[in-house]
XYZ file of C-alpha atoms in Angstrom:
581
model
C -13.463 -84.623 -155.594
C -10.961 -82.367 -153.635
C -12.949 -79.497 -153.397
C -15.624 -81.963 -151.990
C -12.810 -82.513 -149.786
C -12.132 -79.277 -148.494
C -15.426 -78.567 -148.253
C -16.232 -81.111 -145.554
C -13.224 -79.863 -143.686
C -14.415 -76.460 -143.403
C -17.469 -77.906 -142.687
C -16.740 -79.352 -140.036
C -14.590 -76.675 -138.573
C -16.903 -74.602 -138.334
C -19.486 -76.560 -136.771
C -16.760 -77.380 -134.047
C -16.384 -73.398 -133.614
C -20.342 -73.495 -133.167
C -20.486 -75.774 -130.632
C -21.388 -74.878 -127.100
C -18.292 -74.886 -124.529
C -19.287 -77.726 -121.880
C -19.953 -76.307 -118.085
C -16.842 -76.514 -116.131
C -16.536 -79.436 -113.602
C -16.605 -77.454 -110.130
C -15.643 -77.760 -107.067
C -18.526 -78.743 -104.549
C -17.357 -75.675 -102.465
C -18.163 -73.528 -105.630
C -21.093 -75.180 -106.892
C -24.020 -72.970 -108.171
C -27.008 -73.027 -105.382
C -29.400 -74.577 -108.040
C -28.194 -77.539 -109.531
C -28.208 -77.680 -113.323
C -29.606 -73.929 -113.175
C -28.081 -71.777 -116.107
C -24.850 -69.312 -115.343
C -26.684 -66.093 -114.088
C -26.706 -63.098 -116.453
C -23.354 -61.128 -115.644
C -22.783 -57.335 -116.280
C -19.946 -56.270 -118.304
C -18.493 -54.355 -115.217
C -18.807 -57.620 -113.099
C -16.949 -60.067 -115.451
C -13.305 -61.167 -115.205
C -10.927 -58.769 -117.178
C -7.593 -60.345 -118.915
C -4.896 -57.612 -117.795
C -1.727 -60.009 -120.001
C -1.353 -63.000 -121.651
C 1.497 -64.013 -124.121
C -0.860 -66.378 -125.742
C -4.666 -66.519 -126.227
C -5.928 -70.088 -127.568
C -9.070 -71.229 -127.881
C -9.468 -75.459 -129.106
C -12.018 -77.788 -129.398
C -10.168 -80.896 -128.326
C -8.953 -78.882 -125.075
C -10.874 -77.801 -121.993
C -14.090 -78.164 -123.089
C -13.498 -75.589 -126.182
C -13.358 -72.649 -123.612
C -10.544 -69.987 -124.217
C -7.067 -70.216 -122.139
C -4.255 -68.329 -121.646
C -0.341 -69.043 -121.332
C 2.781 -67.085 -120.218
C 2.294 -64.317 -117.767
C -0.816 -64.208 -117.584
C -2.903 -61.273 -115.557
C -6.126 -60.928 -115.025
C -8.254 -58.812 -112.571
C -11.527 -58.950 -111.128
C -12.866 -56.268 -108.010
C -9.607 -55.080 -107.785
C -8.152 -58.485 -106.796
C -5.672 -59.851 -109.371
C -4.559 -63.402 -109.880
C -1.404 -64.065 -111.970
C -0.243 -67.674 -112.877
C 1.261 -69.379 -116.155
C -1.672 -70.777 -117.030
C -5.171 -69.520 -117.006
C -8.836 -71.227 -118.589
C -11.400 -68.988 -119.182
C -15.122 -70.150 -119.013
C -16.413 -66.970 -120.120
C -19.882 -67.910 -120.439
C -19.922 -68.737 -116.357
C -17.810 -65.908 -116.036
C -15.447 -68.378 -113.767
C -11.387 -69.030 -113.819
C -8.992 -71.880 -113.660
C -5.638 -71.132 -113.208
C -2.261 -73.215 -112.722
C 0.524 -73.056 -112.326
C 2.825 -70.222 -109.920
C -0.773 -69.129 -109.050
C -0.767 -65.902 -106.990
C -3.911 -63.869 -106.156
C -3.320 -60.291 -104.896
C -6.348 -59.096 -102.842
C -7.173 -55.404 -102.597
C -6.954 -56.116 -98.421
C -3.220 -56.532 -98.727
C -3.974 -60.245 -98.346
C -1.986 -63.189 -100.747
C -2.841 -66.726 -101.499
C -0.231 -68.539 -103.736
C -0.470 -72.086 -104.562
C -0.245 -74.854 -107.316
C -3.734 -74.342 -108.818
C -6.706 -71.933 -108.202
C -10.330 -71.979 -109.222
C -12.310 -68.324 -109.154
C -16.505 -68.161 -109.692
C -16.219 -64.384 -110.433
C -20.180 -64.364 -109.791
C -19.997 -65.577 -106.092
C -16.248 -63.754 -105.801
C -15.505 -67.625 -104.224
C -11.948 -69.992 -104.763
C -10.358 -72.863 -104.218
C -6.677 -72.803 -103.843
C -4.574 -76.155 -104.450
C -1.381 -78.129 -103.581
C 0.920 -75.662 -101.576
C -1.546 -72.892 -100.441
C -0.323 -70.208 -98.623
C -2.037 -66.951 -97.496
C -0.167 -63.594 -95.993
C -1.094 -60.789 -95.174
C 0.393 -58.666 -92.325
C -0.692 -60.254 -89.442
C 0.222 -64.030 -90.423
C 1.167 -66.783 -92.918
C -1.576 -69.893 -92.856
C -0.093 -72.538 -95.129
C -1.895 -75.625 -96.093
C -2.788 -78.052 -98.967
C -6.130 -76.697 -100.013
C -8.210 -73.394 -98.859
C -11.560 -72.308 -99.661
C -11.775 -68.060 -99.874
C -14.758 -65.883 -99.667
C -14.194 -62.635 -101.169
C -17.405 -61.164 -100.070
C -17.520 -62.482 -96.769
C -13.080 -61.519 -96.637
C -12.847 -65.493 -95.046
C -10.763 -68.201 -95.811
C -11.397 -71.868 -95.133
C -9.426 -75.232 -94.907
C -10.203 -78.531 -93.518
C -6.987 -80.232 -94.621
C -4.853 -79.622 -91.965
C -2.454 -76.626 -91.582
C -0.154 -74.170 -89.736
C -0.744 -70.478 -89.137
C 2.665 -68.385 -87.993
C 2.257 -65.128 -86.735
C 5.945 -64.422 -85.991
C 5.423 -65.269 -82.262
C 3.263 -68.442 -82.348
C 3.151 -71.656 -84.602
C -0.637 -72.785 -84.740
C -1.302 -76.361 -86.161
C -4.819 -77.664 -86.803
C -6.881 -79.722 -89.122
C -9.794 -77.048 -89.779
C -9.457 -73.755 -89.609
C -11.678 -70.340 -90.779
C -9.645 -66.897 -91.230
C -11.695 -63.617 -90.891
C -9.580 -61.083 -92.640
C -11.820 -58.135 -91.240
C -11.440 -58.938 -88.126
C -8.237 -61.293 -88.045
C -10.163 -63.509 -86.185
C -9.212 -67.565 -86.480
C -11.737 -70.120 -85.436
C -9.538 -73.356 -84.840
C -11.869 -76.271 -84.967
C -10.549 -80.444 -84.292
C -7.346 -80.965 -82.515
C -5.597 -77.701 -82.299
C -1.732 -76.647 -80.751
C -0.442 -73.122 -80.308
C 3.334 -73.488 -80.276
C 4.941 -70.402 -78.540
C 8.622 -70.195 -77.188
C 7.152 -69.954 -73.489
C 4.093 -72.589 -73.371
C 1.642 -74.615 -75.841
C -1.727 -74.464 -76.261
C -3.181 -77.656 -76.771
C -7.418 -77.724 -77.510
C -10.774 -78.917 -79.232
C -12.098 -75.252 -80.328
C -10.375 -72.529 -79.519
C -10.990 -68.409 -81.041
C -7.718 -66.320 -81.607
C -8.052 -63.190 -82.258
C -4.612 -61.650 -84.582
C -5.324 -58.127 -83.461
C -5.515 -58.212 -79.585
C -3.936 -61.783 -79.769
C -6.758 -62.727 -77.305
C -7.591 -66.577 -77.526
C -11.028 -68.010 -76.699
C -11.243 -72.108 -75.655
C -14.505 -73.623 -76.458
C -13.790 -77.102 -74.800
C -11.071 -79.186 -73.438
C -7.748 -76.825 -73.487
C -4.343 -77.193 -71.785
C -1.514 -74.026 -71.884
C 1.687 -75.738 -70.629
C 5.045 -74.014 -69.315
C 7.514 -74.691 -71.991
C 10.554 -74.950 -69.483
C 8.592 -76.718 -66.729
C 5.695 -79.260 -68.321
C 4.208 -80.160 -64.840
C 3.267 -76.474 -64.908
C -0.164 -76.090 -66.528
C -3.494 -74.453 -67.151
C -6.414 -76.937 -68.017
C -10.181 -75.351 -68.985
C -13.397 -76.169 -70.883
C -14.153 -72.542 -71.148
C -11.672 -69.540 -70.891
C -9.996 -66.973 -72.684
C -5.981 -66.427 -72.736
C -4.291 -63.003 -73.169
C -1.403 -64.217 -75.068
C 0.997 -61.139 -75.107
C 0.368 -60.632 -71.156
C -0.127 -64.763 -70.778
C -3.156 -63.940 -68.831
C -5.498 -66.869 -68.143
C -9.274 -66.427 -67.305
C -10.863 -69.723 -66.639
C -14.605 -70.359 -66.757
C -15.385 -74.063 -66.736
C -13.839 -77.419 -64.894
C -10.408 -75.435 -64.763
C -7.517 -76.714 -63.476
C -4.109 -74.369 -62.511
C -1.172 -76.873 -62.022
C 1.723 -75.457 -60.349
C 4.793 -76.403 -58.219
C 2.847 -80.042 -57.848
C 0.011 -78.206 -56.770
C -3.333 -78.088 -58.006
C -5.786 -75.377 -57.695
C -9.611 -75.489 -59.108
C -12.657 -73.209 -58.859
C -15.641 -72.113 -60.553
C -13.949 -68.987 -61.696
C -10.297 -68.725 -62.118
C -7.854 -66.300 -63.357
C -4.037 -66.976 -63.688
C -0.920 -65.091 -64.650
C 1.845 -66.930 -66.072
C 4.896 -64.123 -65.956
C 3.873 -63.396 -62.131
C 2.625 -66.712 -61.229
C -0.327 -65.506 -59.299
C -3.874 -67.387 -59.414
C -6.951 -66.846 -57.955
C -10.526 -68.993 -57.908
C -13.931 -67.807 -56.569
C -16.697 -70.460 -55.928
C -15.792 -74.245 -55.018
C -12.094 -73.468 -54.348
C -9.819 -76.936 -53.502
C -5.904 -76.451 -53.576
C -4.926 -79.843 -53.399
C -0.802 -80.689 -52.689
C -0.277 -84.413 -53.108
C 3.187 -84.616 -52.221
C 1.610 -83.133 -48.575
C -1.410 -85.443 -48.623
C -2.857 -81.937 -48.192
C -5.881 -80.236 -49.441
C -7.576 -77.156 -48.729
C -11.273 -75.923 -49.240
C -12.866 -72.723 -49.311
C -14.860 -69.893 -50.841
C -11.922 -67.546 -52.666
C -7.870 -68.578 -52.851
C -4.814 -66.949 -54.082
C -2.005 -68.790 -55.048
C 1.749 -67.467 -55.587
C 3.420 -69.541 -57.302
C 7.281 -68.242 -57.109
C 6.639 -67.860 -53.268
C 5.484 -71.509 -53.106
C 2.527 -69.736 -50.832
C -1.156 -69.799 -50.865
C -4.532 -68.232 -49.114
C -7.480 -69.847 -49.112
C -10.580 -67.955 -47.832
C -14.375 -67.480 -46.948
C -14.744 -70.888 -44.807
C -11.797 -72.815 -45.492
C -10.758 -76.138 -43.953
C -7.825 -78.457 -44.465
C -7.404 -81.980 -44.286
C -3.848 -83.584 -43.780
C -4.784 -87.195 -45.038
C -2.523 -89.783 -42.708
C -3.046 -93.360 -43.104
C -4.070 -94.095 -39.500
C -5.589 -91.002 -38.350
C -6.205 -87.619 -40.664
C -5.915 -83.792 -39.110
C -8.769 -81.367 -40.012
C -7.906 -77.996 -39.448
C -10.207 -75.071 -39.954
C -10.305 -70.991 -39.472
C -11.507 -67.583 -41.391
C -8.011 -67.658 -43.331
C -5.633 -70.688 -44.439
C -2.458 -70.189 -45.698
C 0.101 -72.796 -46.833
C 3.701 -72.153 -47.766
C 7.290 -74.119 -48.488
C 10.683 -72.668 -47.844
C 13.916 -74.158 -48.042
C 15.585 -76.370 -44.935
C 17.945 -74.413 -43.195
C 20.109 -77.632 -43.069
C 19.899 -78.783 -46.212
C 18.915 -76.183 -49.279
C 17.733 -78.480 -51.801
C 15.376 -79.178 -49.713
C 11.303 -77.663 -48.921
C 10.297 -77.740 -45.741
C 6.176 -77.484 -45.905
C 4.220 -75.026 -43.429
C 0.621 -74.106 -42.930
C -1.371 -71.287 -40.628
C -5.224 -70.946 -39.638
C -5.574 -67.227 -38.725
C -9.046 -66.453 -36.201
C -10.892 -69.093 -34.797
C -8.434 -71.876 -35.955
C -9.857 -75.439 -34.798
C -8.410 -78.828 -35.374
C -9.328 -82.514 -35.106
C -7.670 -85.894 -34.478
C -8.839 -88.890 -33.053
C -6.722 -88.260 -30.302
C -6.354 -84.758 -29.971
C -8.690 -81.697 -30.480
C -7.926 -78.009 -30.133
C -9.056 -74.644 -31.049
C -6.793 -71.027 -30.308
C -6.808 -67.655 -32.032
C -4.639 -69.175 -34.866
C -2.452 -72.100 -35.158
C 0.521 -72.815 -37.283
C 1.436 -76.039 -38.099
C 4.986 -77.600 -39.684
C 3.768 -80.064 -41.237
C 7.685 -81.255 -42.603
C 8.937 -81.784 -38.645
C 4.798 -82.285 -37.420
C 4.997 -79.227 -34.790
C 1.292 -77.509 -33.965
C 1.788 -73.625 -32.913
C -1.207 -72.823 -30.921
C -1.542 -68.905 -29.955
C -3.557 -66.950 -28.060
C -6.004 -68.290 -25.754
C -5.213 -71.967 -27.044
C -7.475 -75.241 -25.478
C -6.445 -78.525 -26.480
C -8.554 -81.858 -25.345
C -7.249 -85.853 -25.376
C -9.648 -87.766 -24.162
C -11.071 -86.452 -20.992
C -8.498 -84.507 -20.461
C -7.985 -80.518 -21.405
C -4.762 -78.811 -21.504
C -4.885 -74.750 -21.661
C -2.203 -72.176 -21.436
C -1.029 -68.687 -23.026
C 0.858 -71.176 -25.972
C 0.663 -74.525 -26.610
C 2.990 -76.758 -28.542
C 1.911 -80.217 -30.119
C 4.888 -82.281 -31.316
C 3.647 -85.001 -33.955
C 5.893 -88.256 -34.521
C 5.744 -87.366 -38.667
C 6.266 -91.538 -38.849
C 3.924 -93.278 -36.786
C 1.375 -90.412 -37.296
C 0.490 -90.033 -33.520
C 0.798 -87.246 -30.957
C 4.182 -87.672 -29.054
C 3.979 -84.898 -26.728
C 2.897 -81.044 -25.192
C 4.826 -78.378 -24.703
C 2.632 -75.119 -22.657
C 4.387 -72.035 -22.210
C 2.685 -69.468 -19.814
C 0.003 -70.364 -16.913
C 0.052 -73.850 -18.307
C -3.131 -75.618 -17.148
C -4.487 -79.347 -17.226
C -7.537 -80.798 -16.133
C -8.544 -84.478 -16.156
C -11.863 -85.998 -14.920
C -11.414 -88.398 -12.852
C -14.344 -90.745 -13.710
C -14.969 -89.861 -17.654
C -18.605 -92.315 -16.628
C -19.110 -90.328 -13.569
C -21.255 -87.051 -13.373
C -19.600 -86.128 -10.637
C -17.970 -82.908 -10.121
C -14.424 -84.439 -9.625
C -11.842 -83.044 -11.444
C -7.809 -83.673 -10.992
C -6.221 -80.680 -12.262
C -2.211 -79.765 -12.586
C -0.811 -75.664 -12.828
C 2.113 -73.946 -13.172
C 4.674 -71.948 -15.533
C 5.636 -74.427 -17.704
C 4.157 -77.903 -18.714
C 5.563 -80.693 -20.635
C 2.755 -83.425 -21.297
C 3.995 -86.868 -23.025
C 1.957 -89.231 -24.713
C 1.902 -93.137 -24.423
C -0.761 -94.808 -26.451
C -2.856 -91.816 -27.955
C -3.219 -90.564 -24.542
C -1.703 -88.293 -21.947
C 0.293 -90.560 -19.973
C 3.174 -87.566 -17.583
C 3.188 -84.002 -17.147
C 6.187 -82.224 -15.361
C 4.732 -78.621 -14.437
C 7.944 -76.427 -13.653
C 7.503 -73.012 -11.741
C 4.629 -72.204 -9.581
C 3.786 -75.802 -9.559
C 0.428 -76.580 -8.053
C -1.914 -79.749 -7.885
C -5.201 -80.679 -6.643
C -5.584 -84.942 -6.991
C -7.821 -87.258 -5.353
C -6.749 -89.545 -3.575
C -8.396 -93.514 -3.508
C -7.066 -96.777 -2.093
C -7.476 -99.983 -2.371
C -9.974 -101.696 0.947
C -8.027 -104.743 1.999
C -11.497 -106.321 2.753
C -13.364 -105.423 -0.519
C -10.158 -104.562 -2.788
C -12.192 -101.915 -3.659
C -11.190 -98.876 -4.285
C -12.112 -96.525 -1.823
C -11.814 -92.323 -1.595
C -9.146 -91.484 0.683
C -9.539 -87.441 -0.003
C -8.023 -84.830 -1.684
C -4.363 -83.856 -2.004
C -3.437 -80.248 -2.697
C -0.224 -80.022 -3.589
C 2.616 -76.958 -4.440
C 6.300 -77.132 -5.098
C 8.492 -76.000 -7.502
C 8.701 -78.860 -10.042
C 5.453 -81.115 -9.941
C 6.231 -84.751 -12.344
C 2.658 -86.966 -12.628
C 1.180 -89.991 -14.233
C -2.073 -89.707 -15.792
C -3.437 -93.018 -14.888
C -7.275 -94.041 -15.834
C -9.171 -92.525 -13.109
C -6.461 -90.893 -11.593
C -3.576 -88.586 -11.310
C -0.722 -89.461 -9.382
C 1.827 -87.433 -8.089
C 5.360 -88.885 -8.454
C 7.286 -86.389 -7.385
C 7.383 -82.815 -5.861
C 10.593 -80.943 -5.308
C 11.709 -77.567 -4.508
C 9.816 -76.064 -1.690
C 7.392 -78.424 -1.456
C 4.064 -78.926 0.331
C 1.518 -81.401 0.086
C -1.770 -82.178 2.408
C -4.464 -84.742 2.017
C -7.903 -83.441 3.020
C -10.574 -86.263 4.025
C -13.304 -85.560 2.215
C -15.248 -84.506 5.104
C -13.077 -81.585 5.734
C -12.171 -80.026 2.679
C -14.167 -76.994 1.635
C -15.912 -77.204 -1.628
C -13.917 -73.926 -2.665
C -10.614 -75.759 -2.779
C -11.835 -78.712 -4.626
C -11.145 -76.537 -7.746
C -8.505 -73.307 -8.500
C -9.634 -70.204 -8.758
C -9.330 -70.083 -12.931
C -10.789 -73.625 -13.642
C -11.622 -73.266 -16.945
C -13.600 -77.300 -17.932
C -15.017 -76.253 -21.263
C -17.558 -78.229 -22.774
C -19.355 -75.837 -24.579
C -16.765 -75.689 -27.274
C -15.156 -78.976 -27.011
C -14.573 -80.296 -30.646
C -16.364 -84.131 -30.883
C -16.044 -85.106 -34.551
C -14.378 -83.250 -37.365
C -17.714 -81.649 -38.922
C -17.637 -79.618 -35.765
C -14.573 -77.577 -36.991
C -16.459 -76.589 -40.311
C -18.257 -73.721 -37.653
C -17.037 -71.186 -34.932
C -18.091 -73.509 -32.287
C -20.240 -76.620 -32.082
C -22.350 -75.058 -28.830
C -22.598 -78.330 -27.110
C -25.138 -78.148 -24.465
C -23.304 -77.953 -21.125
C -22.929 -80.668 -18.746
C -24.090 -80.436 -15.840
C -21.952 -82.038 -13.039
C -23.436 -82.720 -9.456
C -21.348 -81.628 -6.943
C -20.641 -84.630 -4.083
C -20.348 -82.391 -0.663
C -22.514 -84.579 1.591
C -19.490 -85.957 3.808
C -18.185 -81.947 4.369
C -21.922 -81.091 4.584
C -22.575 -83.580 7.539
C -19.379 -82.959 8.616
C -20.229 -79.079 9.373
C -23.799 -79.617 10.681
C -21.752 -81.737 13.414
C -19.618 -79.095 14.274
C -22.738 -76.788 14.521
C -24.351 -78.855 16.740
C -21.521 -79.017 18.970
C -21.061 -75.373 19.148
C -24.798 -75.007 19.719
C -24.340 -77.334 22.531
C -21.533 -75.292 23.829
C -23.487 -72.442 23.427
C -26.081 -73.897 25.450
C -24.209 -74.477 28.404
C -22.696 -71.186 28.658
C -24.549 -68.993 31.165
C -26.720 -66.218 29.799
C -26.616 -63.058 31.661
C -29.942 -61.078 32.119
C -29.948 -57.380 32.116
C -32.104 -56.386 35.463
């Protein structure tokens, strides 16, 4: 009875020992293509080689019957080796499990430690587990589970993770390491952390060898030390050891409170110089400010900028905006001389600068304009209009009242030069005009309302009163006046000379006696041609107006003279004519 005993034991031993070792439960990352198919036939020279092991055991009751190993265990496959305290062999599948102080050494120089490892020695594919982290020279990427391709040298992970590269802290939730090429493709939500700025984006390339980063969607790089400085793109690539920013798509450089955008953009963080090609816009919202143009450059530690290739500017007031346009805009800030914690805000159109305002048009070879205090610099061969009046000069000053938003007054320096018209309904060829060295011109009510003219002071006005039958209005003549200080009201058809001091002369012409000549100086100047209308006319070099035509009202002078020359052909008549015999 006891041998029967012992005879069923062995029995059934053995037939334990016979029985096939169940497939191992994979992970879906290392599951074989065909599902169910059998383990491929393996050559000896491709199988996993055990290089230690304190212990070799092999039972029935424990994973699946297949062989493991315990206690410093070493094994090796394609010169990759993968240490750990414990280690199951599925021999038939040719495939690993190993836990514990896992550690795979890669022939690369590359190492992935963690918790727990899984190796198909067929596909040369793993799964790493709990604690993973991979080094090699170039970084450390540490995360909680990483999928590794041996034959394709990539590693994987979708859990979340941080790659350090002793410069930069990267955080992301899925990540894909190319070991040949040290290449990282961040995809999700993913942040560069760097002890100058952060990277902050969707899909972004880094490359570990030329630490070259490529954005693939909605990216920000912000200044560490000053957050309102930043780069935004939806395409670009970022130079990270020369912080070099090429921008592709929707960019955005943020700087000093300034924004600049363009089709194509490139910016340098450690000299703070940007440029933008295409649809450029440098908009300053502190200024209520923007520019427009082909091409600008921005300097950021000047404060300074240059916008190009048919720029304009608007300077958006409440009441009443300013458009000012040229060949070259440039915009600047420098500290008050009175008070050095604070900017004062400038800006210059260079060639063929034009400007519009309700109130106030102009064009000159380049103006310069502080927009802080609201004083307009107008050089070389400057022409500014209000209304129907035009105001010329070698300079010309406009002083803006930076409150109420409206023209104040005029300042010309240098054969100063105004002309009013004295019926703005009238196509008459009437024109009150005011000369001299100097001009002031003051403003009352978005209009020209006095002019003193110092120096050289000349006036031509004309001259009306009021009928005390009709209380009409009725044309006197013409005054031409010249002193050394001239003051006058601009009043709505007329121009009225209040006083006239310092050598002065003044005569009043009937209209029937003053020559046509005289009506006007010698270097009236009435442009219509160029006069600026509406804003849209700034956006060229000039609007070519088709001239007006004024008709010139002579007939009193002109009956006035054929008088006179029938009188002295009647005198002529009654002289006696001598006859040569």
């Amino acid at each position: 009875m006891r041998l029967i005993f012992v005879l069923l034991v062995f029995i059934s031993t053995f037939t334990f020992a016979q029985e096939k070792p169940k497939l191992v439960q994979r992970d879906p990352y290392l599951q074989n293509p065909m599902k169910n198919a059998p383990p491929p036939q393996v050559k000896p020279g491709d199988r996993v080689k055990i290089l230690n092991a304190d212990e070799i055991t092999k039972d029935p009751l424990k994973y699946d019957g297949n062989r493991f190993l315990k206690g410093n265990v070493k094994i090796e496959h394609q010169g990759s080796i993968l240490t750990a305290d414990e280690v199951v062999m599925y021999d038939e599948e040719n495939f690993v499990k190993a836990i514990g102080n896992t550690k795979l050494q890669n022939a690369d120089g590359s190492v992935i430690t963690a918790a727990e490892m899984e190796y198909d020695g067929n596909t040369q594919k793993g799964v790493a587990r709990k604690n993973v982290v991979l080094t090699d020279p170039k970084q450390t990427i540490r995360t909680d589970i990483m999928y590794y391709d041996r034959l394709a040298n990539q590693a994987y992970f979708n859990t979340g993770g941080t790659i350090t590269d002793g410069q930069n802290t990267m955080y992301t939730k899925t990540a894909t390491y190319f070991l040949d090429t040290k290449m990282i493709d961040f995809v999700g939500d993913v942040k560069i952390d760097n002890p100058d700025y952060i990277i902050e984006g969707k899909n972004i390339k880094q490359n570990q060898n030329s630490k070259i980063a490529d954005f693939f969607g909605p990216t920000t790089i912000t200044n560490r030390k000053n957050p309102k400085n930043y780069v935004y793109t939806e395409r670009g690539t970022y130079k990270m050891n020369s912080k070099e920013a090429f921008l592709n798509k929707n960019s955005r450089i943020h700087y000093n409170d300034k924004i600049l955008t363009g089709d194509d953009m490139y910016y340098n963080q450690l000299t703070g110089f940007g440029k933008a090609t295409g649809n450029v816009t440098l908009d300053d919202p502190k200024e209520k400010r923007y520019v427009k143009g082909g091409y600008g450059e921005i300097f950021e530690k000047q404060d300074s900028s240059m916008i190009t290739k048919n720029p304009y500017a608007v300077k958006i007031l409440e009441k009443d905006s300013i458009y000012f346009a040229s060949e070259k805009i440039i915009t600047y800030q420098k500290p008050d001389s009175l008070d050095a914690t604070k900017k004062k805000s400038f800006m210059r159109a260079f060639r063929k600068g034009r400007f519009y305002k309700s109130n106030a048009q102009g064009r000159a070879d380049s103006l310069a304009f502080n927009e802080t205090d609201g004083i307009l610099h107008m050089y070389r061969e400057p022409i500014l209009w209000s209304g129907e009046k035009q105001v010329t000069g070698d300079k010309v000053e406009a002083y803006f009242n930076t409150e109420t938003e409206d023209l104040d007054s005029l300042r010309v320096i240098g054969n100063a030069f105004a002309i009013s018209k004295v019926d703005s309904l009238s196509l008459k060829d009437e024109f009150n005009q005011v000369k001299g060295k100097l001009m002031n011109a003051y403003y009352q009510n978005n209009d020209i309302k006095e002019v003193k003219v110092i120096g050289n002071a000349q006036a031509i006005t004309y001259a009306d009163d009021v009928n005390e039958k009709t209380k009409e209005k009725e044309r006197i003549g013409i005054s031409l006046s010249s002193c050394g200080i001239i003051g006058a009201l601009f009043e709505e058809k007329a121009l009225q000379i209040i006083s006239c001091s310092i050598g002065a002369t003044s005569d009043t012409y009937p209209m029937s006696k003053i020559e046509p000549s005289k009506k006007k100086f010698p270097d009236f100047n009435w442009n219509t041609k160029d006069r600026i209308r509406k804003w849209q006319d700034i956006l060229v070099d000039t609007p070519n107006n088709e001239e007006i035509k004024y008709e010139a009202d002579n007939a009193l002078y002109n009956q006035a003279q054929e008088a006179v020359e029938k009188e002295r052909a009647k005198e002529e008549a009654k002289k006696p004519k001598r006859v040569r015999k």
